[in-house]
XYZ file of C-alpha atoms in Angstrom:
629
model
C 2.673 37.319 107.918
C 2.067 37.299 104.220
C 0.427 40.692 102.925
C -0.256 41.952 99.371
C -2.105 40.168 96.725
C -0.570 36.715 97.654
C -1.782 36.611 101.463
C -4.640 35.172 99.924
C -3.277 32.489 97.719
C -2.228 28.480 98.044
C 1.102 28.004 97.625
C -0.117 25.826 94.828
C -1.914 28.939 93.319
C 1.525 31.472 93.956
C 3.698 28.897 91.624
C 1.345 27.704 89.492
C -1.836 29.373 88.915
C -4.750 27.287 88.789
C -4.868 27.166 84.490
C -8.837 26.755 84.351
C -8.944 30.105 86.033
C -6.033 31.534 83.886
C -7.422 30.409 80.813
C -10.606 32.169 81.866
C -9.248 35.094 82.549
C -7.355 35.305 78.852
C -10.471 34.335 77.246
C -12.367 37.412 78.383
C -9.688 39.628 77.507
C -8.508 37.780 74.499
C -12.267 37.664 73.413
C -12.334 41.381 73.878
C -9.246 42.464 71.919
C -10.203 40.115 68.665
C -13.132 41.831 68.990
C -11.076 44.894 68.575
C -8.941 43.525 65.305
C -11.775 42.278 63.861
C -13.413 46.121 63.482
C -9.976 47.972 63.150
C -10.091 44.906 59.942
C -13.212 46.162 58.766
C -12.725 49.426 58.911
C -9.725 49.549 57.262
C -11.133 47.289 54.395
C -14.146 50.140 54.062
C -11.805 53.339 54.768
C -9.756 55.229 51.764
C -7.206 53.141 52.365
C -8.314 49.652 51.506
C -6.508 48.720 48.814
C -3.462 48.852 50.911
C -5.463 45.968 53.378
C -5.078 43.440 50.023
C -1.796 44.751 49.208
C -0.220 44.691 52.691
C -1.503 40.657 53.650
C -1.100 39.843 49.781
C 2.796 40.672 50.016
C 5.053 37.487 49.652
C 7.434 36.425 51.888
C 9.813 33.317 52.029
C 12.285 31.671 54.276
C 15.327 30.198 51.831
C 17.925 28.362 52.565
C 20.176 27.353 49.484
C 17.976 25.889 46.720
C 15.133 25.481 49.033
C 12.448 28.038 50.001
C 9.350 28.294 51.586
C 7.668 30.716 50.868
C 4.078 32.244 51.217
C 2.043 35.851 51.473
C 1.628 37.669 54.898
C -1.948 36.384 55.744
C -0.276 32.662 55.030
C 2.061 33.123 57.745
C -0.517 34.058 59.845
C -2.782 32.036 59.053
C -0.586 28.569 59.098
C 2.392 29.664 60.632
C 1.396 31.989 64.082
C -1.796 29.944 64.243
C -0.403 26.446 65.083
C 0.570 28.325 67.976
C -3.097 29.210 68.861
C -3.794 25.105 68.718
C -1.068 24.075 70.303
C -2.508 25.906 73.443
C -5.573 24.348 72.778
C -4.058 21.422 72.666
C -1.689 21.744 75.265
C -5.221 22.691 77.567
C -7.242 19.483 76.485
C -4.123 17.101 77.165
C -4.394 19.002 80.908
C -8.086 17.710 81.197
C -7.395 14.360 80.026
C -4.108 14.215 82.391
C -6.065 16.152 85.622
C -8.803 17.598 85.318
C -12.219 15.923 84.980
C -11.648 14.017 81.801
C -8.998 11.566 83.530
C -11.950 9.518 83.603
C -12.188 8.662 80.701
C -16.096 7.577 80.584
C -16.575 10.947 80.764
C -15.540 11.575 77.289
C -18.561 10.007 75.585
C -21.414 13.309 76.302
C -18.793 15.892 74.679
C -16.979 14.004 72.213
C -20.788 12.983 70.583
C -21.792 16.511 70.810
C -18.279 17.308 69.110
C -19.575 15.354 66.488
C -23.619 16.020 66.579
C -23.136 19.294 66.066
C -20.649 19.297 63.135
C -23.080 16.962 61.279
C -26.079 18.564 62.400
C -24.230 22.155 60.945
C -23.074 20.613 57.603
C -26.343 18.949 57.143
C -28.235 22.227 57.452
C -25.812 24.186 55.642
C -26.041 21.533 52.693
C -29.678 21.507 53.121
C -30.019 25.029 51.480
C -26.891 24.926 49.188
C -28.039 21.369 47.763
C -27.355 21.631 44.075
C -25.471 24.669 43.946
C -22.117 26.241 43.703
C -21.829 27.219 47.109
C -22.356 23.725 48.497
C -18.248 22.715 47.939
C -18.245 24.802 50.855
C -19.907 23.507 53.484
C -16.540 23.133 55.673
C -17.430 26.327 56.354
C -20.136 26.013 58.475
C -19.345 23.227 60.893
C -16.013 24.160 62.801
C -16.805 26.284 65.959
C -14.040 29.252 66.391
C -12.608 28.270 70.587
C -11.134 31.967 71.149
C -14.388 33.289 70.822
C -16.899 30.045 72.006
C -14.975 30.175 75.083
C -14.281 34.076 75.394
C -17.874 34.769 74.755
C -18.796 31.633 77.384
C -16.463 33.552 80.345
C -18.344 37.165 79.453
C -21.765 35.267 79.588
C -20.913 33.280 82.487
C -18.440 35.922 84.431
C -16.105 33.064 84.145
C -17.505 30.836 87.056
C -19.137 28.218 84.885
C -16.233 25.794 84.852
C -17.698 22.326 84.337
C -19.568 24.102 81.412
C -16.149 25.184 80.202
C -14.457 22.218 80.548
C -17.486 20.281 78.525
C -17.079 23.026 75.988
C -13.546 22.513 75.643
C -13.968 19.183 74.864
C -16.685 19.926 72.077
C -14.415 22.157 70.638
C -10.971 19.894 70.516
C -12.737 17.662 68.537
C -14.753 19.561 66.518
C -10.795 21.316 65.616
C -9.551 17.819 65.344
C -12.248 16.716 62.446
C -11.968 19.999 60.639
C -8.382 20.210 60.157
C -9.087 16.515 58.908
C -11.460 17.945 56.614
C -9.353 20.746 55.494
C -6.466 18.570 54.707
C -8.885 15.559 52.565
C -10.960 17.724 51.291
C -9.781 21.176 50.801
C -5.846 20.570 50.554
C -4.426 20.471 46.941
C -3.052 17.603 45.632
C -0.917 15.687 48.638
C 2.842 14.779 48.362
C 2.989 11.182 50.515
C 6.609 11.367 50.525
C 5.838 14.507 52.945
C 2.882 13.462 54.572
C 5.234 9.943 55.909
C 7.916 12.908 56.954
C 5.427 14.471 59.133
C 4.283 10.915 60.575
C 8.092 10.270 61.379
C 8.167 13.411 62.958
C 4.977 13.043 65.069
C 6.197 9.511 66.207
C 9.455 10.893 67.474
C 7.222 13.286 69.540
C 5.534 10.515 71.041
C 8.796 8.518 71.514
C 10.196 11.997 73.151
C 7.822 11.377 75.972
C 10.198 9.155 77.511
C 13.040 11.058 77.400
C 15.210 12.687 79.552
C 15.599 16.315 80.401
C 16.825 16.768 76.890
C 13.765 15.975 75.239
C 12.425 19.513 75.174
C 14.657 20.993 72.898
C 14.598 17.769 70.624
C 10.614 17.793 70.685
C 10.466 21.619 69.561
C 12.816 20.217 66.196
C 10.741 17.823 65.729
C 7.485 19.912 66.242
C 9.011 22.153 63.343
C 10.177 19.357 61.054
C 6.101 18.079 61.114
C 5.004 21.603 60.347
C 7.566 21.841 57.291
C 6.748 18.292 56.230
C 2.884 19.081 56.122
C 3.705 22.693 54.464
C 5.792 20.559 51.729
C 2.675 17.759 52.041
C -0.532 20.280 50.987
C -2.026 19.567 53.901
C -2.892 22.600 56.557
C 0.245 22.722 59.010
C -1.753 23.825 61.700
C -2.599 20.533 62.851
C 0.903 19.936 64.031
C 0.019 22.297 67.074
C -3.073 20.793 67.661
C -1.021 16.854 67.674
C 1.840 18.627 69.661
C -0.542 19.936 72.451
C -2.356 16.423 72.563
C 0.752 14.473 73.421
C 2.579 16.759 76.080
C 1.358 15.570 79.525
C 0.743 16.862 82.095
C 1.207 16.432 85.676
C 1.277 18.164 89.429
C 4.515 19.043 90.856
C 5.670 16.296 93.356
C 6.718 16.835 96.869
C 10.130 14.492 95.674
C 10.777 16.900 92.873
C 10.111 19.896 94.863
C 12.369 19.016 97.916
C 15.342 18.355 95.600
C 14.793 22.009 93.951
C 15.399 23.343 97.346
C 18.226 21.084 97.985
C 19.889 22.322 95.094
C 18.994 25.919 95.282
C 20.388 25.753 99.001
C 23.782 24.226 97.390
C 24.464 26.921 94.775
C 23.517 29.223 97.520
C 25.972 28.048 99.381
C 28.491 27.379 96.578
C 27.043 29.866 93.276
C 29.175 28.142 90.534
C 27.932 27.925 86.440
C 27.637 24.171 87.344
C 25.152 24.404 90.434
C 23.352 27.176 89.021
C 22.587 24.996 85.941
C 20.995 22.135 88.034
C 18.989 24.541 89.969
C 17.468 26.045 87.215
C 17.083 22.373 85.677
C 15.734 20.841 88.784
C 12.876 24.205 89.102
C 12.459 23.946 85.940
C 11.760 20.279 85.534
C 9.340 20.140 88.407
C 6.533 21.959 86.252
C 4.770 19.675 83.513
C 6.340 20.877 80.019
C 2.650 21.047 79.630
C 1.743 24.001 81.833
C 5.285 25.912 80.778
C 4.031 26.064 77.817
C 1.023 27.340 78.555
C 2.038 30.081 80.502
C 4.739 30.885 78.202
C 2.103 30.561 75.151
C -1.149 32.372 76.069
C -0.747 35.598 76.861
C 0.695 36.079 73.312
C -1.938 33.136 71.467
C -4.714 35.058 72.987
C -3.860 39.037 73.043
C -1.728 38.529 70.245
C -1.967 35.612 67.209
C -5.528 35.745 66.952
C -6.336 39.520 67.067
C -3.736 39.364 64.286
C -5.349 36.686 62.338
C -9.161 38.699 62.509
C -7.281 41.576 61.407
C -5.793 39.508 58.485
C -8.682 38.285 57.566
C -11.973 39.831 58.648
C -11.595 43.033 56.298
C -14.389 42.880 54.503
C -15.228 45.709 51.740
C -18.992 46.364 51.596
C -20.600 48.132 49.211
C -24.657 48.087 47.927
C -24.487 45.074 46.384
C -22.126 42.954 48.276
C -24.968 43.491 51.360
C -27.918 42.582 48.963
C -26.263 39.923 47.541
C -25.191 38.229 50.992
C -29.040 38.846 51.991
C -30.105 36.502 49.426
C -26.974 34.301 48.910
C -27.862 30.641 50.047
C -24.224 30.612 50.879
C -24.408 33.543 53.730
C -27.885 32.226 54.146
C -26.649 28.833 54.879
C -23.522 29.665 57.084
C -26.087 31.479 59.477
C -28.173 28.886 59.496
C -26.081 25.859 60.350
C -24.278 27.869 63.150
C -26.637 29.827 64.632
C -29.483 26.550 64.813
C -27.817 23.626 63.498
C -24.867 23.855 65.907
C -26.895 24.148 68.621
C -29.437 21.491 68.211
C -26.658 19.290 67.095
C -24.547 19.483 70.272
C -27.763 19.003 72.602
C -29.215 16.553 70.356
C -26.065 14.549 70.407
C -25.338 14.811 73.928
C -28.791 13.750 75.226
C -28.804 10.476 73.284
C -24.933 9.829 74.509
C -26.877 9.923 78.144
C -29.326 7.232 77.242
C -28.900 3.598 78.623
C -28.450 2.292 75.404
C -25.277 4.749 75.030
C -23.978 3.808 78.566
C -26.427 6.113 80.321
C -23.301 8.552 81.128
C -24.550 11.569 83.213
C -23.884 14.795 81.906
C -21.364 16.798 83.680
C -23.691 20.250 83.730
C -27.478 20.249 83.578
C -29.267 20.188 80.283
C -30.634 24.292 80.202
C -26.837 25.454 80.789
C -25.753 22.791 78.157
C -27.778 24.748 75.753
C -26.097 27.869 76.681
C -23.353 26.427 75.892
C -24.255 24.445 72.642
C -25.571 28.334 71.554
C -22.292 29.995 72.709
C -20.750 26.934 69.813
C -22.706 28.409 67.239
C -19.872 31.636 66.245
C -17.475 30.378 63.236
C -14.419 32.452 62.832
C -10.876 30.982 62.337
C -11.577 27.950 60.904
C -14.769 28.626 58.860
C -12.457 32.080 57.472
C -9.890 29.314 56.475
C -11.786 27.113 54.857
C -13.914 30.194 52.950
C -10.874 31.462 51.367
C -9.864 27.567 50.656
C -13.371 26.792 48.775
C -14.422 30.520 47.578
C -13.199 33.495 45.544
C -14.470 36.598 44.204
C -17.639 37.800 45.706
C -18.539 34.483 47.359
C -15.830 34.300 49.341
C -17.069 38.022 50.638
C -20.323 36.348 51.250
C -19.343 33.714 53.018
C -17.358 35.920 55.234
C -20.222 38.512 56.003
C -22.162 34.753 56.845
C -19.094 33.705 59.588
C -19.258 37.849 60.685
C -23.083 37.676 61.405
C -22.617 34.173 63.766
C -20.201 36.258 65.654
C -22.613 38.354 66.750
C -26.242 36.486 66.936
C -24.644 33.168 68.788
C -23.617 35.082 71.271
C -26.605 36.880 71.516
C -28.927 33.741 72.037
C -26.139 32.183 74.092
C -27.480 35.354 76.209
C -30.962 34.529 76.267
C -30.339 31.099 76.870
C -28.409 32.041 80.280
C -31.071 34.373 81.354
C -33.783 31.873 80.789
C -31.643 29.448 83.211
C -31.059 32.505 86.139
C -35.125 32.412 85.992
C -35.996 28.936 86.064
C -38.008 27.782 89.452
C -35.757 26.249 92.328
C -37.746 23.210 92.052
C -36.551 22.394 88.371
C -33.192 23.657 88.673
C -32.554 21.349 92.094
C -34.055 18.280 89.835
C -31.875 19.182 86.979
C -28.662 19.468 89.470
C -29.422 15.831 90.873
C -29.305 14.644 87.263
C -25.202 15.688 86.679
C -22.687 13.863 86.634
C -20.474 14.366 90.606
C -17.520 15.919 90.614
C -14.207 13.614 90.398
C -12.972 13.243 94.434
C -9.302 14.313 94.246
C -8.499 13.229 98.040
C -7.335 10.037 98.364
C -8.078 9.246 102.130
C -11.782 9.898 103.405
C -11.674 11.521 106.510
C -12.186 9.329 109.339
C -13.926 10.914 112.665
C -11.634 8.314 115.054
C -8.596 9.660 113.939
C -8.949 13.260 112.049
C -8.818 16.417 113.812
C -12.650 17.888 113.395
C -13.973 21.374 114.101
C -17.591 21.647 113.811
C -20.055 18.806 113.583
C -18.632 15.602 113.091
C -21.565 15.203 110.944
C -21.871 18.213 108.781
C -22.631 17.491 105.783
C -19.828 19.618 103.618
C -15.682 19.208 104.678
C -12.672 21.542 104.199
C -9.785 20.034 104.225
C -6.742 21.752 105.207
C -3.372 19.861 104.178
C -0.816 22.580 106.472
C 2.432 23.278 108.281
C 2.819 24.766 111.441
C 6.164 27.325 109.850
C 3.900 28.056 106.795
C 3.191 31.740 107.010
C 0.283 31.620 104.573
C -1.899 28.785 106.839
C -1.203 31.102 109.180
C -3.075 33.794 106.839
C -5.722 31.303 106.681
C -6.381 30.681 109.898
C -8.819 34.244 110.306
C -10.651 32.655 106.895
C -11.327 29.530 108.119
C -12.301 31.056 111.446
C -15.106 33.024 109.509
C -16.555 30.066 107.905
C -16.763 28.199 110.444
C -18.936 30.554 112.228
C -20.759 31.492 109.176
C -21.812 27.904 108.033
C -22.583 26.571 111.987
C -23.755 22.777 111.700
C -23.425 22.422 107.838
C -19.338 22.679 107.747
C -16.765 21.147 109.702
C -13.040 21.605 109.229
C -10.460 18.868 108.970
C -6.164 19.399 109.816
C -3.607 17.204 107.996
C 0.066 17.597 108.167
C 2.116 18.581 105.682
C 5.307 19.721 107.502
C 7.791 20.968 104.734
C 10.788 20.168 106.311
C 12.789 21.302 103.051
C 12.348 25.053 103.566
C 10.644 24.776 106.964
C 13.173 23.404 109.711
C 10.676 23.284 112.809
C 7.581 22.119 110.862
C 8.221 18.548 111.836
C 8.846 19.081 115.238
C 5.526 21.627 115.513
C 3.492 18.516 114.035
C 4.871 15.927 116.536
C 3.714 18.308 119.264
C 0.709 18.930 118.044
C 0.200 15.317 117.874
C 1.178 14.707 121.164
C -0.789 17.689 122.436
C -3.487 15.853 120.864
C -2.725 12.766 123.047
C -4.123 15.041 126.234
C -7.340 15.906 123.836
C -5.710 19.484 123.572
C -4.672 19.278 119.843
C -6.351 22.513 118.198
C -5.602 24.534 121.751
C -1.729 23.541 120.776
C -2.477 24.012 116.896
C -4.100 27.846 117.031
C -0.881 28.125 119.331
C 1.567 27.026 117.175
C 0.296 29.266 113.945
C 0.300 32.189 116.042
C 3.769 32.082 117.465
C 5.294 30.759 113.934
C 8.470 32.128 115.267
C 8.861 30.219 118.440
C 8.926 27.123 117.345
C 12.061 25.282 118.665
C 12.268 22.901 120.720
C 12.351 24.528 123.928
C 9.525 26.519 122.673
C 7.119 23.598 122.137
C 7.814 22.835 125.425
C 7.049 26.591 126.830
C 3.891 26.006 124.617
C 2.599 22.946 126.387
C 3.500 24.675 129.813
C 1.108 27.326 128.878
C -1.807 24.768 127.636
C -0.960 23.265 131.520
C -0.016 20.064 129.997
C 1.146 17.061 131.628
C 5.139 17.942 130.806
C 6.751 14.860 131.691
C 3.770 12.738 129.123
C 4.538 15.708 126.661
C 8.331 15.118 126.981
C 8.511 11.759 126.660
C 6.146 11.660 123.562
C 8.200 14.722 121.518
C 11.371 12.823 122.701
C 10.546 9.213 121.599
C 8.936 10.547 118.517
C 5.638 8.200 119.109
C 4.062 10.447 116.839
C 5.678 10.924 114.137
C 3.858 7.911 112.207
C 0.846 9.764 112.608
C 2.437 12.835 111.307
C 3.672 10.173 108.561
C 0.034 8.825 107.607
C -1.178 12.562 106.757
C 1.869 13.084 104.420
C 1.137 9.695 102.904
C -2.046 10.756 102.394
C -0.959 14.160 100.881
C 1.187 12.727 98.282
C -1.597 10.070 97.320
C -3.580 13.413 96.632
C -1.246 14.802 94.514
C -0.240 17.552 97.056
C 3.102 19.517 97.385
C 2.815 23.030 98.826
C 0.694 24.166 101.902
C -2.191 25.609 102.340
C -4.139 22.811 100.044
C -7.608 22.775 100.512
C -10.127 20.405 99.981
C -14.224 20.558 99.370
C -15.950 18.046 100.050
C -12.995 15.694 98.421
C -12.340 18.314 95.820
C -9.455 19.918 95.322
C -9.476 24.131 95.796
C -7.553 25.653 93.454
C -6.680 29.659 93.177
C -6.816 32.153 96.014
C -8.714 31.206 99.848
C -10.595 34.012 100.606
C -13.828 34.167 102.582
C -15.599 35.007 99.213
C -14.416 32.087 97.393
C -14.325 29.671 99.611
C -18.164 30.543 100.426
C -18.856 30.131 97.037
C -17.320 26.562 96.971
C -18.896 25.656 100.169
C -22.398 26.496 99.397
C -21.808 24.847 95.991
C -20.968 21.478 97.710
C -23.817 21.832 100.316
C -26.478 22.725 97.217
C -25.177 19.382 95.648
C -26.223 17.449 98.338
C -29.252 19.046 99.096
C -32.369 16.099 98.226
C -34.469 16.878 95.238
C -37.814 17.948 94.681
C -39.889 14.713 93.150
C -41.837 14.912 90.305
C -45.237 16.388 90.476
């Protein structure tokens, strides 16, 4: 029996944890630590040592190689070198959503992507609004990109990272919104462009997308070309970080198949059995291979985008000197004034402004994916400028301004947030009634199982008609559905007439020998209407599961042995074993336990806790709601 902190795990969740949740999880603590680099910045900017802050990110450094240099100061490395890294993740996440997660359909694009846009334009227009006819309106870039470490770190504190529709929506918002300000750095705060790069760094980026197709090479061929883009658009003028941002948005993504996975083992088993440089090679090549380049990359990347790159980029360029008169100046500068302004209220009613007429029937009349008082919440938690607005300040300003504008982007840091706060308490206090009618106006969740479950033929504990199912896809050999097994027991019990549980096959015949065998004789169990007396059998004695075991097994359940026998021995049911593997790999399933709510996937760990959560969650969606009064 599994024990430790993986007992309680899918196997899905053991060799690939579920990246919504691990994104979530290094948002709160990336959020925390640039939260960190951003004072240790400003302190050391105000403390007897701050002319070695200018000095220490002013020093040059360049990369040369024979008549040919590039070369830049500290804070430009960070800034446009260690940064595409931070939007390549982004990237890299979005493409994940678009591939899997609930922006494969694609209709579902229109509410975020116009609130993407909404609230840039609603942000610039208020910014613009007070700065109209002076100096400090060239930068108005400044106020309309929202920073997506902090937006979503702040949105996991806020939320305790369980609001992931919200996040996912958020996400979204913020791709684009990167997207249309690294346009607008490079048209109109780049200097003067060099076409001769900028068609280099198109080359590049269509032998990225030609890479796609490629063979197991193409890895090491897309990074060269990933680096070739970034040098052509340092040579162009235009801000290199895009090429992260491009890079992330082309690498797809996709589950591990059961195909892919069975041949890992196969060769893993051969250079067990034979451990030469060749075998070990397509082992690792074959493992390897089986995870998306997409979510490699992502695990390899965020730990060090998130604890690392962008703590490093506040501390480069947060340090702020105040004095007197720097603080009295940015109280009545239009251009701190303005900053605040368009992220702290124009942001917000942009995004919700936006969104609510891409849900009206002239639009398409696309439901939103989370209800309208938690979309606020959201649009608020949009309002904090950081990396890009610090970018594009120290692009359009010098001097004293650019001070200004950076005690503007300091002060959304901290009020966005705040309101983001009220905005979430307001929601915990609503009245049932409105909440309920707000839920029945969301979008449903995307059904990830691709066979309905069909009371003639599925195996059914609990009330054939309850109105929420979990879905277990299993093997009998599997020592973690035999961890389940206690869990599911609980819920059961706990839930009465409003769950009912569902068994599928999944025997994994690669690495478990008798899994087959155990499902055939469940099935023909089944055929003498003792199928879950035989299943609960099986998953207790995982060990004895050999043939002449199966058969001790039905002896116990006083089965008729000679029916039994001649079932397990003609194999009449393996094609019913078949149809529930056919049905996991239409569901994009490859490791055991896989659960499924209510058609939607489970991902992460299968404890009582979490799977109550789910479980009420699905039963609160279906729940009628309140009319009008």
């Amino acid at each position: 029996m599994p024990s430790g902190a993986d007992g309680g795990r899918t196997a899905w969740a053991r060799n690939l944890a579920a990246p919504i949740r691990r994104f979530l999880h290094a948002e709160t603590g990336g959020a925390i630590v640039l939260v960190g680099a951003t004072l240790v910045a400003l302190l050391w900017a105000n403390s007897p040592w701050s002319d070695s802050y200018a000095s220490v990110w002013g020093m040059r450094l360049a990369i040369s190689l024979g008549d040919h240099a590039i070369a830049t100061d500290l804070r430009g490395w960070v800034n446009e070198g260690l940064m595409t890294l931070f939007f390549l993740v982004v990237g890299l996440e979005a493409k994940r959503e678009l591939d899997l997660g609930e922006l494969r359909e694609r209709r579902r694009l229109t509410v975020p992507v116009m609130a993407g846009l909404g609230g840039m334009v609603a942000a610039a227009a208020v910014y613009l609004a007070i700065n109209a006819g002076g100096d400090g309106a060239a930068g108005w870039g400044a106020a309309v990109s929202t920073d997506t470490a902090l937006a979503l770190g702040a949105l996991a504190l806020l939320t305790h990272g369980r609001a992931i529709r919200l996040r996912v929506f958020l996400l979204t918002v913020v791709v684009i919104d990167d997207l249309v300000a690294l346009a607008v750095i490079a048209i109109a705060y780049s200097d003067a462009i060099d076409p001769v790069a900028l068609a280099v760094a198109v080359g590049f980026f269509a032998v990225l997308l030609a890479l796609r197709y490629a063979g197991s090479w193409r890895g090491p061929a897309a990074a060269a070309a990933g680096v070739g883009m970034w040098l052509a658009l340092f040579e162009s003028g235009i801000d290199p970080v895009i090429t992260g941002l491009l890079v992330g948005l082309v690498s797809t993504a996709y589950p591990p198949s059961r195909d892919d996975l069975e041949r890992s083992t196969e060769r893993a088993r051969s250079f067990r059995e034979q451990p030469t440089p060749e075998l070990a090679y397509q082992a690792r090549a074959s493992l390897t291979s089986a995870i998306s380049l997409n979510e490699r990359l992502q695990y390899r990347l965020l730990p060090w985008t998130s604890q690392v790159i962008v703590p490093l980029f506040a501390l480069a360029n947060a340090g702020v000197h105040f004095d007197g008169d720097l603080l009295s100046g940015a109280a009545a500068s239009r251009v701190t004034i303005g900053i605040v302004a368009a992220y702290v209220v124009g942001k917000p009613l942009g995004i919700t402004g936006a969104a609510w007429i891409a849900t009206r029937r002239a639009m398409g009349g696309q439901r939103p994916t989370v209800t309208w008082p938690v979309l606020v919440g959201g649009a608020a938690a949009a309002g904090i400028g950081f990396t890009v607005s610090l970018l594009v300040a120290s692009l359009a300003f010098t001097g004293p301004t650019l001070d200004e504008a950076k005690i503007g982007v300091l002060v959304t840091a901290l009020a966005s947030p705040a309101v983001s706060w009220v905005a979430f308490a307001i929601v915990r206090h609503l009245p049932d009634e409105l909440r309920a009618r707000q839920l029945g106006a969301v979008a449903g969740q995307i059904v990830d199982l691709a066979d309905d479950v069909d009371p003639g033929r599925d195996h059914i504990r609990g009330p054939v008609d309850a109105p929420v199912t979990l879905i277990e896809y299993g093997d009998f050999e599997c020592p973690y559905c035999a961890a389940a097994e206690p869990v599911i027991a609980r819920l059961l019990e706990a839930f009465g007439a409003e769950l009912r549980y569902v068994w599928r096959h999944l025997p994994l015949t690669d690495v478990h020998p008798n899994a087959q065998l155990a499902a055939e004789a469940a099935e023909a169990a089944a055929r003498q209407g003792a199928f879950w007396e035989m299943h609960d059998r099986l998953l207790a004695h995982q060990d004895d599961l050999a043939v002449s075991d199966l058969y001790r097994h039905a002896a116990a359940l006083e089965l008729d042995l000679e029916r039994f026998s001649d079932d397990l021995g003609r194999r009449r049911t393996a094609p019913r074993v078949a149809e529930d593997v056919a049905g996991a790999d239409a569901s994009g399933v490859s490791g055991t336990p896989t659960f499924f709510v209510n058609g939607r996937r489970h991902q992460g760990v299968y404890d009582v806790d979490t799977l109550t959560r789910e479980i009420k969650a699905a039963a609160g969606a279906l729940r009628p709601v309140p009319p009008s009064r």
